[in-house]
């Protein structure tokens, strides 16, 4: 399942949902807000999502992962709104019988989420400017 | 002419200055809608890395747009 | 740093040690006790370690990971003693600027830990028998 | 003859019936110690997947063993 939230993400509570007596491996990924992007000092990040399609596309990605890797349990949470340095913007957790599929499935899910979910982030820089990430051409045309 | 509601997101919204607007335009496909709004708001953004949805379903640029449809214009995404 | 412990592992507290304002990605791996191995129903697992060498070999593996992936923060904990189904036997956590190196470093560390640390596990089966994992030939010669 | 202390782990300990023992044996290398203990305890375990340490430092099977050394015999490992 995918959740969209404006609150803190708590990985420890979330990973418990993935417990399965047949699971020997758990892999978790978190995207944290970092203080730098492409040479710019970043102060905070604002996430905007179009939730109806973020949810349906997220569920589609999780279903694809479960199809590729049998016996997988997978869950993810994405935050929206304003986030500070060090906060968790996205969490992906998977449990599987063995570690190979746990790593591969977790990686598949986060890679797909990043390019397919209708989510945008705006960086607020130390110099007072701001900019939409991945949107250099948009910015030029503004 | 068709009545089409266009919704803008992120950079596109800031650029258009509105969340959504309803237009009477002569269009066949999602690409036509994109071009019309680009001209309307003076943008030169190519559609290459952008995405489009029609009535809350992901679509292609050559998907047909009907009278009364809502077209969602997504600038390049950057989740996570 | 590598820790050896006979107590519960708490990933949420541990991952906080890896926080770094320049880290945009966190990858965590956990090995859980599963209820089956090679067709046998497993009830519990007993881990034995030779701690002096498990620590020094673990530190060597973490140092190798840091050398391969700059700006990496990495930490791991391995349990010993008797563990029940679903308990966490090993935790590896890494934070890094980007997700590619976070996944690769985490995978490198767990793969190396599994084959290099002097740690052994004995499975206790539902049928009352027990056996050392990875030690079929030893068992035959006993 | 050298005085060598041998420590056994996991399956090797169960098999030998002792944690460690001190032997007076005619050995040059870690492999010689492994063979001597194998004969002593009637095992046919090959050294291929096993590991050895001398005085708490990982060693090779052809590493020399000196008088008073402690040799640690590790069956195949299975951490995690």
CSV table of C-alpha atoms in Angstrom, one decimal:
chain,number,residue,atom,x,y,z
A,1,UNK,CA,0.0,0.0,0.0
A,2,UNK,CA,1.1,3.6,-0.6
A,3,UNK,CA,0.3,6.4,1.8
A,4,UNK,CA,0.5,10.1,1.3
A,5,UNK,CA,1.0,12.1,4.4
A,6,UNK,CA,1.8,15.6,5.7
A,7,UNK,CA,3.1,14.2,9.0
A,8,UNK,CA,6.4,12.7,10.2
A,9,UNK,CA,7.2,9.3,8.8
A,10,UNK,CA,8.0,6.6,11.4
A,11,UNK,CA,9.9,3.8,9.7
A,12,UNK,CA,10.0,1.6,12.8
A,13,UNK,CA,6.2,1.4,13.1
A,14,UNK,CA,5.8,1.0,9.3
A,15,UNK,CA,8.3,-1.9,9.0
A,16,UNK,CA,6.3,-3.9,11.5
A,17,UNK,CA,3.5,-4.1,9.0
A,18,UNK,CA,5.8,-6.1,6.8
A,19,UNK,CA,6.5,-8.9,9.3
A,20,UNK,CA,5.9,-12.4,7.8
A,21,UNK,CA,7.1,-15.6,9.3
A,22,UNK,CA,8.4,-16.6,5.9
A,23,UNK,CA,10.5,-13.5,5.4
A,24,UNK,CA,14.2,-13.7,6.1
A,25,UNK,CA,15.1,-10.3,4.7
A,26,UNK,CA,14.0,-6.7,5.1
A,27,UNK,CA,15.2,-3.8,3.0
A,28,UNK,CA,14.2,-0.2,3.7
A,29,UNK,CA,14.9,2.9,1.8
A,30,UNK,CA,14.5,6.5,3.0
A,31,UNK,CA,14.9,9.7,1.0
A,32,UNK,CA,16.2,12.4,3.4
A,33,UNK,CA,16.2,16.2,2.7
A,34,UNK,CA,19.9,17.1,2.2
A,35,UNK,CA,21.5,20.5,2.4
A,36,UNK,CA,22.8,20.7,-1.1
A,37,UNK,CA,21.7,20.1,-4.7
A,38,UNK,CA,23.7,20.7,-7.8
A,39,UNK,CA,26.0,23.2,-6.0
A,40,UNK,CA,23.2,25.2,-4.3
A,41,UNK,CA,22.8,25.3,-0.5
A,42,UNK,CA,19.3,24.1,0.3
A,43,UNK,CA,17.4,25.3,3.4
A,44,UNK,CA,14.1,23.4,2.9
A,45,UNK,CA,12.0,21.6,0.3
A,46,UNK,CA,8.3,21.8,-0.5
A,47,UNK,CA,6.6,18.8,-2.0
A,48,UNK,CA,3.5,19.0,-4.0
A,49,UNK,CA,1.6,15.9,-5.1
A,50,UNK,CA,-1.5,15.3,-7.1
A,51,UNK,CA,-2.7,12.6,-4.7
A,52,UNK,CA,-5.4,10.7,-6.7
A,53,UNK,CA,-2.9,9.8,-9.4
A,54,UNK,CA,0.1,9.5,-7.0
A,55,UNK,CA,-1.9,6.8,-5.1
A,56,UNK,CA,-3.0,4.9,-8.2
A,57,UNK,CA,0.4,5.0,-9.8
A,58,UNK,CA,2.0,4.0,-6.5
A,59,UNK,CA,-0.3,1.0,-6.1
A,60,UNK,CA,0.5,0.0,-9.7
A,61,UNK,CA,4.3,0.1,-9.0
A,62,UNK,CA,3.8,-2.0,-5.8
A,63,UNK,CA,1.8,-4.5,-7.8
A,64,UNK,CA,4.5,-4.7,-10.4
A,65,UNK,CA,7.1,-5.4,-7.7
A,66,UNK,CA,4.9,-8.1,-6.2
A,67,UNK,CA,4.6,-9.7,-9.6
A,68,UNK,CA,8.3,-9.7,-10.2
A,69,UNK,CA,9.2,-11.0,-6.7
A,70,UNK,CA,6.9,-13.6,-5.3
A,71,UNK,CA,6.1,-13.6,-1.5
A,72,UNK,CA,7.0,-9.9,-1.3
A,73,UNK,CA,5.5,-7.6,1.3
A,74,UNK,CA,5.9,-4.0,0.2
A,75,UNK,CA,4.7,-0.6,1.6
A,76,UNK,CA,5.6,3.0,1.0
A,77,UNK,CA,4.8,6.4,2.4
A,78,UNK,CA,5.5,9.8,0.7
A,79,UNK,CA,5.3,13.1,2.5
A,80,UNK,CA,4.0,16.4,1.1
A,81,UNK,CA,4.3,19.9,2.3
A,82,UNK,CA,7.3,21.8,3.6
A,83,UNK,CA,10.2,19.6,4.9
A,84,UNK,CA,13.4,20.6,6.7
A,85,UNK,CA,16.9,19.3,6.3
A,86,UNK,CA,17.2,15.7,7.6
A,87,UNK,CA,13.5,14.9,7.4
A,88,UNK,CA,12.3,11.8,5.7
A,89,UNK,CA,10.4,12.6,2.4
A,90,UNK,CA,9.8,9.0,1.3
A,91,UNK,CA,10.0,5.6,2.9
A,92,UNK,CA,9.9,2.3,1.0
A,93,UNK,CA,10.0,-1.0,2.9
A,94,UNK,CA,9.9,-4.6,1.6
A,95,UNK,CA,10.2,-8.0,3.2
A,96,UNK,CA,11.0,-11.1,1.2
A,97,UNK,CA,12.2,-14.7,1.8
A,98,UNK,CA,15.8,-13.8,0.8
A,99,UNK,CA,18.0,-10.7,0.6
A,100,UNK,CA,18.5,-10.6,-3.1
A,101,UNK,CA,14.8,-10.0,-3.9
A,102,UNK,CA,14.5,-7.7,-0.9
A,103,UNK,CA,17.2,-5.4,-2.3
A,104,UNK,CA,16.0,-5.6,-5.9
A,105,UNK,CA,12.4,-5.0,-5.1
A,106,UNK,CA,13.1,-2.0,-2.8
A,107,UNK,CA,15.3,-0.5,-5.5
A,108,UNK,CA,12.7,-1.1,-8.2
A,109,UNK,CA,10.0,0.6,-6.2
A,110,UNK,CA,12.0,3.7,-5.3
A,111,UNK,CA,13.3,4.1,-8.9
A,112,UNK,CA,9.8,3.9,-10.3
A,113,UNK,CA,8.3,6.1,-7.7
A,114,UNK,CA,10.8,8.9,-8.5
A,115,UNK,CA,10.0,9.0,-12.2
A,116,UNK,CA,6.3,8.1,-12.3
A,117,UNK,CA,4.5,9.7,-9.4
A,118,UNK,CA,3.0,13.1,-10.0
A,119,UNK,CA,5.0,14.7,-7.2
A,120,UNK,CA,7.1,17.9,-7.5
A,121,UNK,CA,9.6,19.5,-5.2
A,122,UNK,CA,10.6,23.1,-4.9
A,123,UNK,CA,13.9,23.9,-3.3
A,124,UNK,CA,14.4,27.0,-1.1
A,125,UNK,CA,18.0,28.1,-1.2
A,126,UNK,CA,20.2,29.9,1.3
A,127,UNK,CA,20.4,32.9,-1.0
A,128,UNK,CA,16.6,33.4,-0.8
A,129,UNK,CA,15.8,32.0,-4.3
A,130,UNK,CA,13.8,28.9,-5.0
A,131,UNK,CA,13.4,26.5,-7.9
A,132,UNK,CA,11.5,23.5,-9.0
A,133,UNK,CA,13.7,20.4,-9.2
A,134,UNK,CA,14.0,18.7,-12.6
A,135,UNK,CA,12.4,21.6,-14.2
A,136,UNK,CA,15.3,23.7,-15.6
A,137,UNK,CA,13.6,24.1,-19.0
A,138,UNK,CA,10.3,25.1,-17.3
A,139,UNK,CA,12.2,27.7,-15.3
A,140,UNK,CA,13.8,29.1,-18.4
A,141,UNK,CA,10.5,29.5,-20.1
A,142,UNK,CA,8.9,31.3,-17.1
B,1,UNK,CA,-14.8,23.8,-30.5
B,2,UNK,CA,-14.7,21.8,-27.3
B,3,UNK,CA,-15.1,22.9,-23.7
B,4,UNK,CA,-12.0,21.6,-21.9
B,5,UNK,CA,-10.9,22.1,-18.3
B,6,UNK,CA,-7.1,22.3,-17.9
B,7,UNK,CA,-5.4,21.8,-14.5
B,8,UNK,CA,-1.9,23.0,-13.9
B,9,UNK,CA,0.6,21.6,-11.4
B,10,UNK,CA,3.8,22.9,-9.7
B,11,UNK,CA,5.8,25.1,-12.2
B,12,UNK,CA,3.0,25.0,-14.7
B,13,UNK,CA,0.5,26.4,-12.1
B,14,UNK,CA,2.9,29.2,-11.1
B,15,UNK,CA,3.5,30.0,-14.7
B,16,UNK,CA,-0.2,30.0,-15.7
B,17,UNK,CA,-1.1,31.9,-12.6
B,18,UNK,CA,-4.2,29.7,-12.0
B,19,UNK,CA,-4.9,26.2,-10.7
B,20,UNK,CA,-7.3,25.5,-13.4
B,21,UNK,CA,-9.2,27.2,-16.2
B,22,UNK,CA,-12.0,26.1,-18.6
B,23,UNK,CA,-11.3,26.9,-22.2
B,24,UNK,CA,-13.3,26.7,-25.5
B,25,UNK,CA,-10.7,25.4,-27.9
B,26,UNK,CA,-10.4,23.5,-31.2
B,27,UNK,CA,-8.4,20.4,-30.1
B,28,UNK,CA,-8.2,16.7,-31.0
B,29,UNK,CA,-5.5,15.4,-28.7
B,30,UNK,CA,-3.7,16.1,-25.4
B,31,UNK,CA,-0.8,17.5,-27.4
B,32,UNK,CA,-3.2,20.0,-28.9
B,33,UNK,CA,-4.3,21.1,-25.4
B,34,UNK,CA,-0.6,21.4,-24.3
B,35,UNK,CA,0.2,23.6,-27.4
B,36,UNK,CA,-2.9,25.8,-26.9
B,37,UNK,CA,-2.0,26.5,-23.2
B,38,UNK,CA,1.6,27.1,-24.1
B,39,UNK,CA,0.7,29.7,-26.6
B,40,UNK,CA,-1.9,31.2,-24.2
B,41,UNK,CA,0.7,31.6,-21.4
B,42,UNK,CA,3.7,32.4,-23.6
B,43,UNK,CA,5.7,29.3,-22.5
B,44,UNK,CA,8.3,27.4,-24.7
B,45,UNK,CA,8.3,24.3,-22.5
B,46,UNK,CA,8.6,21.1,-24.7
B,47,UNK,CA,6.3,18.2,-23.8
B,48,UNK,CA,9.2,15.7,-23.8
B,49,UNK,CA,9.7,15.2,-20.1
B,50,UNK,CA,6.2,16.3,-19.1
B,51,UNK,CA,3.2,14.0,-18.6
B,52,UNK,CA,-0.5,14.3,-19.1
B,53,UNK,CA,-3.6,12.8,-17.6
B,54,UNK,CA,-7.2,12.9,-18.9
B,55,UNK,CA,-10.0,12.7,-16.3
B,56,UNK,CA,-7.6,11.4,-13.7
B,57,UNK,CA,-6.1,8.6,-15.9
B,58,UNK,CA,-2.6,8.8,-17.2
B,59,UNK,CA,-2.7,9.4,-21.0
B,60,UNK,CA,-0.4,9.8,-24.0
B,61,UNK,CA,0.1,13.1,-25.9
B,62,UNK,CA,-1.8,11.6,-28.8
B,63,UNK,CA,-4.8,10.5,-26.6
B,64,UNK,CA,-8.1,12.1,-27.9
B,65,UNK,CA,-9.6,14.8,-25.8
B,66,UNK,CA,-13.4,15.0,-25.8
B,67,UNK,CA,-15.9,17.8,-25.0
B,68,UNK,CA,-16.1,18.3,-21.2
B,69,UNK,CA,-12.8,16.4,-20.5
B,70,UNK,CA,-10.4,17.6,-17.8
B,71,UNK,CA,-6.8,17.6,-18.9
B,72,UNK,CA,-4.1,17.6,-16.2
B,73,UNK,CA,-0.7,19.0,-17.3
B,74,UNK,CA,2.3,17.7,-15.3
B,75,UNK,CA,5.7,19.2,-15.5
B,76,UNK,CA,8.7,16.9,-15.0
B,77,UNK,CA,8.2,14.9,-11.8
B,78,UNK,CA,10.7,14.6,-9.0
B,79,UNK,CA,9.4,12.5,-6.2
B,80,UNK,CA,11.4,11.1,-3.2
C,1,UNK,CA,31.0,0.6,13.8
C,2,UNK,CA,29.9,-2.9,14.4
C,3,UNK,CA,28.2,-4.0,17.6
C,4,UNK,CA,27.6,-7.5,18.8
C,5,UNK,CA,24.7,-7.9,21.2
C,6,UNK,CA,22.5,-10.5,22.9
C,7,UNK,CA,19.6,-8.0,23.2
C,8,UNK,CA,16.9,-6.9,20.8
C,9,UNK,CA,18.0,-4.8,17.9
C,10,UNK,CA,16.2,-1.4,17.6
C,11,UNK,CA,16.7,-0.1,14.0
C,12,UNK,CA,14.9,3.2,14.6
C,13,UNK,CA,17.4,4.3,17.3
C,14,UNK,CA,20.3,3.0,15.3
C,15,UNK,CA,19.4,4.8,12.0
C,16,UNK,CA,19.5,8.1,13.9
C,17,UNK,CA,23.2,7.7,14.3
C,18,UNK,CA,23.6,7.9,10.5
C,19,UNK,CA,22.0,11.3,10.2
C,20,UNK,CA,24.1,13.7,8.2
C,21,UNK,CA,22.9,17.0,6.6
C,22,UNK,CA,24.6,16.0,3.4
C,23,UNK,CA,22.9,12.6,3.2
C,24,UNK,CA,19.9,12.3,0.8
C,25,UNK,CA,19.5,8.5,1.0
C,26,UNK,CA,19.3,5.9,3.7
C,27,UNK,CA,19.3,2.1,3.0
C,28,UNK,CA,18.7,-0.4,5.8
C,29,UNK,CA,18.9,-4.2,5.7
C,30,UNK,CA,17.7,-6.6,8.3
C,31,UNK,CA,18.1,-10.3,8.5
C,32,UNK,CA,15.0,-11.9,10.1
C,33,UNK,CA,14.6,-15.4,11.5
C,34,UNK,CA,12.3,-17.2,9.1
C,35,UNK,CA,10.3,-20.3,9.7
C,36,UNK,CA,11.8,-22.5,6.9
C,37,UNK,CA,15.2,-23.4,5.5
C,38,UNK,CA,15.8,-25.8,2.6
C,39,UNK,CA,12.5,-27.6,3.2
C,40,UNK,CA,12.8,-27.8,7.0
C,41,UNK,CA,10.4,-26.2,9.4
C,42,UNK,CA,12.5,-24.0,11.7
C,43,UNK,CA,11.4,-23.2,15.2
C,44,UNK,CA,14.4,-21.0,16.4
C,45,UNK,CA,18.0,-20.3,15.6
C,46,UNK,CA,21.0,-20.1,17.8
C,47,UNK,CA,23.9,-17.8,16.8
C,48,UNK,CA,27.4,-18.3,18.0
C,49,UNK,CA,30.1,-15.8,17.3
C,50,UNK,CA,33.8,-15.5,18.0
C,51,UNK,CA,33.5,-11.9,19.0
C,52,UNK,CA,37.1,-10.6,18.9
C,53,UNK,CA,37.5,-11.6,15.2
C,54,UNK,CA,33.8,-10.8,14.3
C,55,UNK,CA,34.4,-7.2,15.5
C,56,UNK,CA,37.8,-6.8,13.7
C,57,UNK,CA,36.5,-8.4,10.5
C,58,UNK,CA,33.3,-6.3,10.7
C,59,UNK,CA,35.3,-3.1,11.1
C,60,UNK,CA,37.4,-4.0,8.1
C,61,UNK,CA,34.3,-4.5,6.0
C,62,UNK,CA,32.8,-1.2,7.0
C,63,UNK,CA,36.2,0.5,6.2
C,64,UNK,CA,36.2,-1.1,2.8
C,65,UNK,CA,32.7,0.2,2.1
C,66,UNK,CA,33.6,3.7,3.2
C,67,UNK,CA,36.6,3.6,0.8
C,68,UNK,CA,34.5,2.5,-2.1
C,69,UNK,CA,31.7,5.0,-1.4
C,70,UNK,CA,32.8,8.5,-0.2
C,71,UNK,CA,30.7,10.3,2.4
C,72,UNK,CA,29.2,7.1,3.6
C,73,UNK,CA,28.0,6.6,7.1
C,74,UNK,CA,27.6,3.0,8.0
C,75,UNK,CA,26.8,1.0,11.1
C,76,UNK,CA,25.8,-2.6,11.8
C,77,UNK,CA,24.7,-4.8,14.7
C,78,UNK,CA,24.7,-8.6,14.9
C,79,UNK,CA,22.9,-10.6,17.5
C,80,UNK,CA,24.1,-13.8,19.2
C,81,UNK,CA,22.3,-16.3,21.3
C,82,UNK,CA,18.9,-17.9,20.8
C,83,UNK,CA,16.4,-16.1,18.4
C,84,UNK,CA,12.8,-16.8,17.7
C,85,UNK,CA,10.9,-16.5,14.4
C,86,UNK,CA,10.6,-12.9,13.2
C,87,UNK,CA,13.4,-11.6,15.4
C,88,UNK,CA,16.1,-9.4,13.8
C,89,UNK,CA,19.5,-11.2,13.7
C,90,UNK,CA,21.5,-8.6,11.9
C,91,UNK,CA,21.0,-4.9,11.0
C,92,UNK,CA,23.0,-2.9,8.5
C,93,UNK,CA,22.3,0.8,7.9
C,94,UNK,CA,24.0,3.3,5.6
C,95,UNK,CA,23.4,6.9,4.7
C,96,UNK,CA,25.0,8.5,1.6
C,97,UNK,CA,24.5,11.6,-0.6
C,98,UNK,CA,22.6,9.6,-3.2
C,99,UNK,CA,20.5,6.4,-3.4
C,100,UNK,CA,22.7,4.5,-5.8
C,101,UNK,CA,25.7,4.3,-3.3
C,102,UNK,CA,23.3,3.8,-0.4
C,103,UNK,CA,21.9,0.6,-1.9
C,104,UNK,CA,25.3,-0.6,-3.2
C,105,UNK,CA,27.1,0.0,0.0
C,106,UNK,CA,24.4,-1.7,2.1
C,107,UNK,CA,24.5,-4.7,-0.1
C,108,UNK,CA,28.3,-4.9,-0.1
C,109,UNK,CA,28.4,-4.8,3.7
C,110,UNK,CA,25.7,-7.5,4.3
C,111,UNK,CA,27.2,-9.8,1.5
C,112,UNK,CA,30.6,-9.6,3.1
C,113,UNK,CA,29.4,-9.9,6.7
C,114,UNK,CA,27.7,-13.2,5.8
C,115,UNK,CA,30.7,-14.9,4.3
C,116,UNK,CA,33.5,-13.4,6.4
C,117,UNK,CA,32.4,-13.0,10.0
C,118,UNK,CA,33.1,-15.9,12.3
C,119,UNK,CA,29.5,-16.5,13.2
C,120,UNK,CA,27.6,-19.7,13.0
C,121,UNK,CA,24.0,-20.6,13.3
C,122,UNK,CA,22.3,-23.7,14.5
C,123,UNK,CA,18.7,-24.4,13.4
C,124,UNK,CA,16.2,-26.1,15.7
C,125,UNK,CA,13.6,-27.9,13.7
C,126,UNK,CA,9.9,-28.6,14.3
C,127,UNK,CA,10.8,-32.4,14.3
C,128,UNK,CA,13.1,-31.9,17.3
C,129,UNK,CA,16.4,-32.2,15.3
C,130,UNK,CA,18.9,-29.4,14.9
C,131,UNK,CA,21.7,-28.6,12.5
C,132,UNK,CA,24.5,-26.1,11.8
C,133,UNK,CA,23.8,-24.0,8.7
C,134,UNK,CA,26.3,-24.2,5.8
C,135,UNK,CA,27.8,-27.3,7.5
C,136,UNK,CA,26.4,-30.3,5.7
C,137,UNK,CA,29.8,-31.9,5.3
C,138,UNK,CA,30.7,-31.3,8.9
C,139,UNK,CA,27.4,-32.9,9.9
C,140,UNK,CA,28.1,-36.0,7.7
C,141,UNK,CA,31.5,-36.5,9.3
C,142,UNK,CA,30.2,-36.2,12.8
D,1,UNK,CA,57.3,-31.1,18.7
D,2,UNK,CA,55.5,-27.9,19.5
D,3,UNK,CA,53.0,-27.0,22.1
D,4,UNK,CA,49.9,-25.7,20.3
D,5,UNK,CA,46.5,-24.7,21.8
D,6,UNK,CA,43.6,-25.4,19.5
D,7,UNK,CA,40.2,-23.8,19.9
D,8,UNK,CA,37.1,-25.3,18.3
D,9,UNK,CA,34.0,-23.4,17.2
D,10,UNK,CA,30.3,-24.4,16.5
D,11,UNK,CA,30.2,-27.8,14.8
D,12,UNK,CA,33.9,-28.4,15.4
D,13,UNK,CA,33.5,-27.8,19.1
D,14,UNK,CA,30.5,-30.2,19.3
D,15,UNK,CA,32.5,-32.7,17.3
D,16,UNK,CA,35.7,-32.5,19.4
D,17,UNK,CA,33.7,-32.4,22.6
D,18,UNK,CA,35.9,-29.6,24.0
D,19,UNK,CA,36.2,-25.9,23.6
D,20,UNK,CA,39.9,-26.0,23.4
D,21,UNK,CA,42.8,-28.4,24.1
D,22,UNK,CA,46.6,-28.0,24.2
D,23,UNK,CA,48.5,-30.5,22.1
D,24,UNK,CA,52.1,-31.5,21.7
D,25,UNK,CA,52.3,-32.0,18.0
D,26,UNK,CA,54.8,-32.0,15.1
D,27,UNK,CA,53.4,-29.3,12.8
D,28,UNK,CA,54.7,-26.6,10.5
D,29,UNK,CA,51.5,-24.9,9.2
D,30,UNK,CA,47.9,-24.3,10.1
D,31,UNK,CA,46.9,-27.1,7.7
D,32,UNK,CA,49.1,-29.5,9.7
D,33,UNK,CA,47.2,-28.6,12.8
D,34,UNK,CA,43.8,-29.1,11.0
D,35,UNK,CA,44.9,-32.5,9.8
D,36,UNK,CA,46.2,-33.5,13.3
D,37,UNK,CA,42.9,-32.6,15.0
D,38,UNK,CA,40.9,-34.2,12.2
D,39,UNK,CA,42.7,-37.5,12.8
D,40,UNK,CA,42.5,-37.1,16.6
D,41,UNK,CA,38.7,-36.7,16.4
D,42,UNK,CA,38.0,-39.0,13.5
D,43,UNK,CA,36.5,-36.3,11.2
D,44,UNK,CA,36.7,-36.2,7.4
D,45,UNK,CA,35.9,-32.5,7.1
D,46,UNK,CA,37.9,-30.9,4.2
D,47,UNK,CA,39.4,-27.5,4.9
D,48,UNK,CA,38.0,-26.0,1.7
D,49,UNK,CA,35.2,-23.9,3.2
D,50,UNK,CA,36.7,-23.6,6.7
D,51,UNK,CA,38.8,-20.8,8.0
D,52,UNK,CA,41.7,-20.5,10.4
D,53,UNK,CA,43.1,-17.9,12.7
D,54,UNK,CA,46.4,-17.9,14.6
D,55,UNK,CA,46.5,-15.8,17.9
D,56,UNK,CA,43.3,-14.0,17.0
D,57,UNK,CA,44.5,-13.0,13.5
D,58,UNK,CA,42.9,-14.5,10.3
D,59,UNK,CA,45.5,-16.8,8.7
D,60,UNK,CA,45.9,-19.0,5.6
D,61,UNK,CA,46.2,-22.8,5.8
D,62,UNK,CA,49.9,-22.5,4.9
D,63,UNK,CA,50.6,-19.9,7.6
D,64,UNK,CA,53.4,-21.2,9.9
D,65,UNK,CA,52.5,-22.2,13.4
D,66,UNK,CA,55.0,-21.6,16.2
D,67,UNK,CA,55.5,-23.1,19.6
D,68,UNK,CA,53.0,-21.7,22.1
D,69,UNK,CA,50.6,-20.4,19.3
D,70,UNK,CA,46.8,-20.7,19.6
D,71,UNK,CA,45.1,-21.9,16.5
D,72,UNK,CA,41.4,-21.2,16.0
D,73,UNK,CA,39.5,-23.6,13.7
D,74,UNK,CA,36.3,-22.2,12.1
D,75,UNK,CA,33.8,-24.3,10.3
D,76,UNK,CA,32.0,-22.7,7.4
D,77,UNK,CA,30.5,-19.4,8.6
D,78,UNK,CA,26.8,-18.3,8.2
D,79,UNK,CA,26.3,-14.9,9.7
D,80,UNK,CA,23.2,-12.8,9.3
